[in-house]
Coordinates of C-alpha atoms and ligand atoms in Angstrom, one line a residue:
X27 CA 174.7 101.1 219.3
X28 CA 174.4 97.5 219.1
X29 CA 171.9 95.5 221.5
X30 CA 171.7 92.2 220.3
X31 CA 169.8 90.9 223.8
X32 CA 167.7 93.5 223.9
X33 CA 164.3 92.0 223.2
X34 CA 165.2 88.9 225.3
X35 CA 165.9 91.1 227.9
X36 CA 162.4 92.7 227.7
X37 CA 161.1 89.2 227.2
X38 CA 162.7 88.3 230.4
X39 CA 161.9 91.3 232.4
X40 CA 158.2 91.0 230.9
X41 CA 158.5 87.0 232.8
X42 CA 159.1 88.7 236.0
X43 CA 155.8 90.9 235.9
X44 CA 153.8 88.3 235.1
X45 CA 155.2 86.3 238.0
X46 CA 154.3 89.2 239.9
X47 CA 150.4 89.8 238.2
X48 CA 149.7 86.4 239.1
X49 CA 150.4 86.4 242.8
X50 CA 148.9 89.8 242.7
X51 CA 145.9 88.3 241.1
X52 CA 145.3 85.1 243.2
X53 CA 146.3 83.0 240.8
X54 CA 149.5 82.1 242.6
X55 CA 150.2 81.8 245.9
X56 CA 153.7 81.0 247.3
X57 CA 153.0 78.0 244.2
X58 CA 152.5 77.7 240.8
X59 CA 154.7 78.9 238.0
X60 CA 154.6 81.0 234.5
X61 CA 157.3 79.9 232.2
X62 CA 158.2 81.2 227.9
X63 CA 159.4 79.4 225.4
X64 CA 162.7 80.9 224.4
X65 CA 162.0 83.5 221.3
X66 CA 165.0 82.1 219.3
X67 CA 164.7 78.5 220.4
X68 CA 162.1 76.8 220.4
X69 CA 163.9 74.4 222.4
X70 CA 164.1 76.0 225.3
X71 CA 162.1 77.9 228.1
X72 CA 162.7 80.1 230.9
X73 CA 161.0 79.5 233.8
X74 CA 161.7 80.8 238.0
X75 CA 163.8 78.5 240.1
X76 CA 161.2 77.3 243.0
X77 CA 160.2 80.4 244.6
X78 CA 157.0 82.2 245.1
X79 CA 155.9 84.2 241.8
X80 CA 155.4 87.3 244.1
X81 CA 159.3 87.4 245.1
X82 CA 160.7 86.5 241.8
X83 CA 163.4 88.3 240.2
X84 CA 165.7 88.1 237.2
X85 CA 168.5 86.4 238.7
X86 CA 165.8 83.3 239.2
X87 CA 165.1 82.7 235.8
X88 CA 167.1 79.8 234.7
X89 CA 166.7 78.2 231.1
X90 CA 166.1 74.8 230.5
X91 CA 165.7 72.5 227.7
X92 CA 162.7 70.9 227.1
X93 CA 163.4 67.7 229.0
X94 CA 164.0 70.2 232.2
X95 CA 167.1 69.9 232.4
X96 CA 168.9 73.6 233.2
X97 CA 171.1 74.9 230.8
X98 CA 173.5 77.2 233.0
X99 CA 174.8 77.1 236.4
X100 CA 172.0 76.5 238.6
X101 CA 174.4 78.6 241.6
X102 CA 172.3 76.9 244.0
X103 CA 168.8 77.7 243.3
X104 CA 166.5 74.6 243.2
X105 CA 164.5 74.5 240.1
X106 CA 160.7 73.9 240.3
X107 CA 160.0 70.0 241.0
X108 CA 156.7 70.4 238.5
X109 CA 158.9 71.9 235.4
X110 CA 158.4 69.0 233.4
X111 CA 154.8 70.4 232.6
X112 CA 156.0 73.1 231.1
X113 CA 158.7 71.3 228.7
X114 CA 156.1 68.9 227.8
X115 CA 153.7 71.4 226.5
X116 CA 156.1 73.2 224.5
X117 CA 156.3 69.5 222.9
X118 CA 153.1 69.1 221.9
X119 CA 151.7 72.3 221.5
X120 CA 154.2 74.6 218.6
X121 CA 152.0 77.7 218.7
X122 CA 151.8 78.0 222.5
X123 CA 154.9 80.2 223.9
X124 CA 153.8 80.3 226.8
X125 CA 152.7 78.0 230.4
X126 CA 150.8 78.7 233.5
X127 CA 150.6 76.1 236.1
X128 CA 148.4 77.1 239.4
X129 CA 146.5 75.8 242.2
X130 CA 143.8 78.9 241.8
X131 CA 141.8 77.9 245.0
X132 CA 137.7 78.4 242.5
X133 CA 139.3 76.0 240.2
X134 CA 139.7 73.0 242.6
X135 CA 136.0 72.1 242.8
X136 CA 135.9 71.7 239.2
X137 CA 138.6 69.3 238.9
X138 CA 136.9 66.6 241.6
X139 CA 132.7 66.7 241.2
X140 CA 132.0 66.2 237.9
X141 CA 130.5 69.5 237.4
X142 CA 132.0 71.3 234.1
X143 CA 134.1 74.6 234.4
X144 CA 132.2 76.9 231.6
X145 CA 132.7 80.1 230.4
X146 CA 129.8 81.7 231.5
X147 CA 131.5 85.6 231.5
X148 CA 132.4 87.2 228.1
X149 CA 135.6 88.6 229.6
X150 CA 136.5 84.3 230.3
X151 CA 136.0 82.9 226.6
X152 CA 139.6 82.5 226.4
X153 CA 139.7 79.4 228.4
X154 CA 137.4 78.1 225.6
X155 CA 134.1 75.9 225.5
X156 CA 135.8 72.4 226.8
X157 CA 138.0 72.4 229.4
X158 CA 139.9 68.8 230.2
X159 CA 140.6 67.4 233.1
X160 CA 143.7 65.1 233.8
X161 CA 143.7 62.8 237.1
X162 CA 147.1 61.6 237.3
X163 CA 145.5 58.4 239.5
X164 CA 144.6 56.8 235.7
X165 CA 148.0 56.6 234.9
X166 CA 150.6 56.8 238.0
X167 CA 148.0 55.6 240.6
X168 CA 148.6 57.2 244.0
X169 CA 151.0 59.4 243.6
X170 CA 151.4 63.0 245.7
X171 CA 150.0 64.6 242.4
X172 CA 153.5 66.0 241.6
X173 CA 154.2 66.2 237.8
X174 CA 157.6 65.1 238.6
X175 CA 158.7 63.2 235.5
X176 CA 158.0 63.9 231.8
X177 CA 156.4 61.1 231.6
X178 CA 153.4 62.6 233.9
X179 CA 154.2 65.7 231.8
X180 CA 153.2 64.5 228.3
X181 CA 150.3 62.5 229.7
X182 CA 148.7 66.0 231.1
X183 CA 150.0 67.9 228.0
X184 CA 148.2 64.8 225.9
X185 CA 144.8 65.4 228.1
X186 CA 145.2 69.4 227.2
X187 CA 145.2 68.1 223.7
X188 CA 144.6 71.3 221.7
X189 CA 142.8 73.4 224.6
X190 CA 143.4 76.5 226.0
X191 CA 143.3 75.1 229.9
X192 CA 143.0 71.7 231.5
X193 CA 142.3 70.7 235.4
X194 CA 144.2 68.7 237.6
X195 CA 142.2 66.5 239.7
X196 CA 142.5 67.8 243.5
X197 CA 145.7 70.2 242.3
X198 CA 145.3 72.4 239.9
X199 CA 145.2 73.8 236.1
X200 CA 147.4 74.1 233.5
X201 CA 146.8 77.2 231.0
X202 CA 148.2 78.0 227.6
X203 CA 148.9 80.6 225.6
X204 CA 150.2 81.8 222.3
X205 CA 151.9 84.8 224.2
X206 CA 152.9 85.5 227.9
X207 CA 150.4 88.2 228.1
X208 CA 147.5 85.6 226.8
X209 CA 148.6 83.1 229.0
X210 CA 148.2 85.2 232.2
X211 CA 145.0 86.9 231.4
X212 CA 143.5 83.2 230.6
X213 CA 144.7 82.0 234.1
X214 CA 143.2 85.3 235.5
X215 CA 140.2 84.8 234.1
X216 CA 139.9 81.4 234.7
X217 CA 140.0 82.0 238.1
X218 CA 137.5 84.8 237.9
X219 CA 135.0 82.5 235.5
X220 CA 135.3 79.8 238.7
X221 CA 134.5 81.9 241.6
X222 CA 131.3 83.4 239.4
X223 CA 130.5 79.8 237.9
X224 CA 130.1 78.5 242.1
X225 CA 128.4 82.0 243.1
X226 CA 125.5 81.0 240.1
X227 CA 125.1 77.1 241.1
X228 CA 124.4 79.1 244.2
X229 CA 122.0 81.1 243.4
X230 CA 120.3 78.9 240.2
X231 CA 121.3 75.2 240.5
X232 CA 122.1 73.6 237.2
X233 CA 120.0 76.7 235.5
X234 CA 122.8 78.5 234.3
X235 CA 122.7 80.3 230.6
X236 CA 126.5 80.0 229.5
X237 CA 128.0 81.4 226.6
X238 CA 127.4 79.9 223.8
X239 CA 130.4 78.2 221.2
X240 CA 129.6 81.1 218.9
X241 CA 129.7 83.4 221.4
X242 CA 133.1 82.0 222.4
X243 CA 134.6 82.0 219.4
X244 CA 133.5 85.6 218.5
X245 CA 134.9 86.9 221.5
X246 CA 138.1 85.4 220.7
X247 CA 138.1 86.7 217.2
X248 CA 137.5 90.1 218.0
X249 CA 139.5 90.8 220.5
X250 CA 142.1 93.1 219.9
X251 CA 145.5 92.9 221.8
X252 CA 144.5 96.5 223.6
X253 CA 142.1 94.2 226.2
X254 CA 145.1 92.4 226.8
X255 CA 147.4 95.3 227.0
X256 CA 144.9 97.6 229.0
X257 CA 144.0 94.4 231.8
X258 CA 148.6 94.3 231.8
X259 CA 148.9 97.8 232.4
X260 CA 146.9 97.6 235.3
X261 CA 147.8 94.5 236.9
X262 CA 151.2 95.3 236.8
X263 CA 151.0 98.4 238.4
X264 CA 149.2 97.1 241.2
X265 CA 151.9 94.3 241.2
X266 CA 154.3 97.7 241.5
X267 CA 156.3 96.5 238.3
X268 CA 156.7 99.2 235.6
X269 CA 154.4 99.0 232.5
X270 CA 156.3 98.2 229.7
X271 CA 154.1 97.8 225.9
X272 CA 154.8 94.2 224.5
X273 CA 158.4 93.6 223.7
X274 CA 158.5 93.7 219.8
X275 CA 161.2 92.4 217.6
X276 CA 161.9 95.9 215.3
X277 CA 165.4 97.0 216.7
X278 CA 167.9 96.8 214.0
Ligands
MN323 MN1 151.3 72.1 241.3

């Protein structure tokens, strides 16, 4: 039989677990939002309408181009007012297929005293060695730190450059990912890496052995997608979604 939608189905289905892992994960709260670029265009992305990652279903994935605008019948759900970050990293960023955007509560301090966010736990080198930080004041002044415009969408995605993460100045993060699955275990981890980072300062002031670039990039390198797949499996059974394997493209 015929399925022609099959592995966008899975794609989408695979979007509504990983809204659920990250408010399971406290990476989300009732904010922030996990979006993929559409896996036959690459001018598109599906992202939630404006709801709480924990509550999100299929029917509140909408699709929109990569100005924001929706591409079907929006039946009354509001879309996310910060969707334009989303669109404008797909712009600048062709191998990343997938956005997280979150107000993870250890990332904040990061983002406003001038201390850097570094990976300082092997299990966090995917958020890389240099983490950017965009303060929408240098551009748009005061503002209510919305990225409400694309405008304020390519001058974060600009400021992410060719990272894996970038801060927000008193709001949040933005993290990337060449997959969904990558892009949710950064933002995890991320999260984890800034609660640990504070708990060190703590306990040894600036003395604090991080890992090195090598280090970094080693972990990177070797890590095969079973981390990923084993840290899914868990997290979304305790988000009680059903484990599904990566959605491959093989049915013919
Ligand atoms: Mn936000």
């Amino acid at each position: 039989m015929s399925r022609p939608n099959s592995y966008l189905d899975a794609k989408l289905d695979e979007l509504v677990t990983a809204n659920r892992i990250l408010g399971n994960q406290r990476v989300c709260d009732s904010f922030g939002h996990v979006s993929i670029r559409h896996p036959d265009h690459e001018d598109r992305y599906f992202l939630s309408r404006s709801r709480a990652p924990d509550l999100i279903d299929r029917d509140d994935l909408i699709e929109f181009d990569l100005e924001g605008n929706p591409l079907e019948d929006l039946r009354g759900r509001a879309p996310y007012a910060e969707r334009f970050i989303h669109g404008a990293v797909y712009m600048h960023r062709p191998d990343i297929h997938s956005v997280v955007h979150n107000h993870s509560m250890n990332v904040i301090p990061f983002g406003v005293t001038g201390t850097p966010i570094r990976p300082i736990l092997h299990m966090c080198a995917s958020m890389g060695c240099d983490v950017p930080i965009w303060d929408s004041r240098d551009r748009f002044g005061d503002t209510n730190l919305l990225v409400r415009t694309m405008d304020m969408g390519h001058d974060l995605a600009k400021a992410l450059g060719d990272k894996r993460a970038a801060l927000m100045r008193g709001h949040g993060c933005v993290v990337v990912g060449e997959s969904l699955r990558l892009s949710v275990f950064s933002a995890v981890y991320l999260e984890v890496n800034a609660e640990i980072q504070i708990k060190a300062h703590q306990l040894g002031g600036d003395n604090i052995t991080f890992l090195s670039e090598g280090e970094v990039q080693s972990i990177i390198e070797t890590r095969t997608s079973f981390t990923v797949e084993r840290a899914w499996e868990h997290w979304s059974t305790k988000a009680n979604r059903p484990y599904a394997m990566e959605p491959q493209r093989s049915e013919f």
